[in-house]
CSV table of C-alpha atoms in Angstrom, one decimal:
chain,number,residue,atom,x,y,z
A,1,MET,CA,0.0,0.0,0.0
A,2,LEU,CA,2.8,2.4,0.9
A,3,ASN,CA,4.6,1.7,-2.4
A,4,GLU,CA,1.5,2.6,-4.5
A,5,THR,CA,1.0,5.8,-2.5
A,6,THR,CA,4.6,6.7,-3.2
A,7,VAL,CA,4.3,5.9,-6.9
A,8,THR,CA,1.2,8.0,-7.1
A,9,LYS,CA,2.9,10.9,-5.4
A,10,LEU,CA,5.9,10.6,-7.8
A,11,HIS,CA,3.5,10.8,-10.8
A,12,GLU,CA,1.8,13.9,-9.3
A,13,MET,CA,5.2,15.5,-9.0
A,14,LYS,CA,5.9,14.8,-12.6
A,15,LEU,CA,8.6,12.2,-11.8
A,16,SER,CA,7.2,9.4,-13.9
A,17,THR,CA,10.5,7.9,-14.8
A,18,MET,CA,11.5,7.7,-11.2
A,19,ALA,CA,8.1,6.1,-10.4
A,20,GLN,CA,8.7,3.4,-13.0
A,21,ALA,CA,12.2,2.8,-11.8
A,22,PHE,CA,10.9,2.5,-8.2
A,23,ARG,CA,8.4,-0.1,-9.3
A,24,ASP,CA,11.1,-2.0,-11.1
A,25,GLN,CA,13.3,-1.9,-8.0
A,26,THR,CA,10.5,-3.2,-5.7
A,27,LYS,CA,9.9,-6.2,-8.1
A,28,ASP,CA,13.6,-7.1,-8.5
A,29,SER,CA,15.2,-9.0,-5.6
A,30,ASN,CA,18.7,-7.9,-6.6
A,31,PHE,CA,18.0,-4.4,-5.3
A,32,SER,CA,17.2,-5.6,-1.8
A,33,ASN,CA,20.9,-6.1,-1.2
A,34,MET,CA,21.7,-2.5,-1.9
A,35,SER,CA,21.7,0.3,0.6
A,36,PHE,CA,19.1,3.1,0.6
A,37,GLU,CA,21.7,5.6,-0.7
A,38,GLU,CA,22.6,3.3,-3.6
A,39,ARG,CA,19.0,2.7,-4.6
A,40,PHE,CA,18.0,6.3,-4.2
A,41,GLY,CA,21.0,7.4,-6.2
A,42,MET,CA,20.0,5.1,-9.0
A,43,LEU,CA,16.5,6.5,-9.0
A,44,VAL,CA,17.8,10.0,-9.2
A,45,ASP,CA,20.2,9.1,-12.0
A,46,ILE,CA,17.5,7.5,-14.0
A,47,GLU,CA,15.2,10.5,-13.7
A,48,TRP,CA,18.0,13.0,-14.4
A,49,SER,CA,19.2,11.0,-17.5
A,50,ASN,CA,15.7,10.9,-18.8
A,51,ARG,CA,15.1,14.6,-18.4
A,52,LYS,CA,18.4,15.4,-20.1
A,53,SER,CA,17.6,13.1,-23.0
A,54,ASN,CA,14.1,14.5,-23.4
A,55,ARG,CA,15.5,18.1,-23.3
A,56,LEU,CA,18.0,17.2,-26.1
A,57,ILE,CA,15.3,15.6,-28.2
A,58,ARG,CA,13.0,18.6,-27.7
A,59,LEU,CA,15.8,21.1,-28.6
A,60,ILE,CA,16.7,19.1,-31.8
A,61,LYS,CA,13.0,19.1,-32.9
A,62,LYS,CA,12.8,22.8,-32.1
A,63,ALA,CA,15.9,23.6,-34.1
A,64,ASP,CA,14.1,22.5,-37.3
A,65,TYR,CA,17.2,21.3,-39.1
A,66,ALA,CA,17.0,21.1,-42.9
A,67,PHE,CA,18.4,17.5,-42.8
A,68,ASN,CA,17.0,15.7,-39.8
A,69,ASP,CA,18.6,12.4,-40.7
A,70,ALA,CA,22.1,13.8,-41.4
A,71,CYS,CA,25.1,12.1,-39.9
A,72,ARG,CA,28.8,12.9,-39.9
A,73,ARG,CA,29.7,9.8,-41.8
A,74,CYS,CA,27.6,11.0,-44.8
A,75,ILE,CA,29.4,14.4,-45.1
A,76,ASN,CA,31.7,14.6,-48.1
A,77,PHE,CA,34.8,16.5,-47.0
A,78,CYS,CA,36.5,17.6,-50.2
A,79,VAL,CA,39.4,19.9,-50.3
A,80,TRP,CA,38.7,23.0,-52.3
A,81,ASP,CA,41.7,25.1,-53.4
A,82,ALA,CA,40.6,28.7,-54.4
A,83,GLY,CA,43.9,29.2,-56.2
A,84,ASN,CA,43.3,26.4,-58.7
A,85,THR,CA,39.8,27.2,-59.9
A,86,PRO,CA,39.4,28.1,-63.6
């Protein structure tokens, strides 16, 4: 009962990723051997990483690049010498 209340409060505080990670931790017995600080640190890291990732995705979409699927491998780096042009 306490866990569901905690998960509900996390969702209300817009910490959905942390709520899901908390649910996953309570279901996995491997986490029971970890200290509170380790488990809490993992929850915070997961939420922080997700927020950073979402921010980057949002900024990329907002940038409205001309070539959304461009990659560095596809760039043709040719040497252009201004002195040898006709």
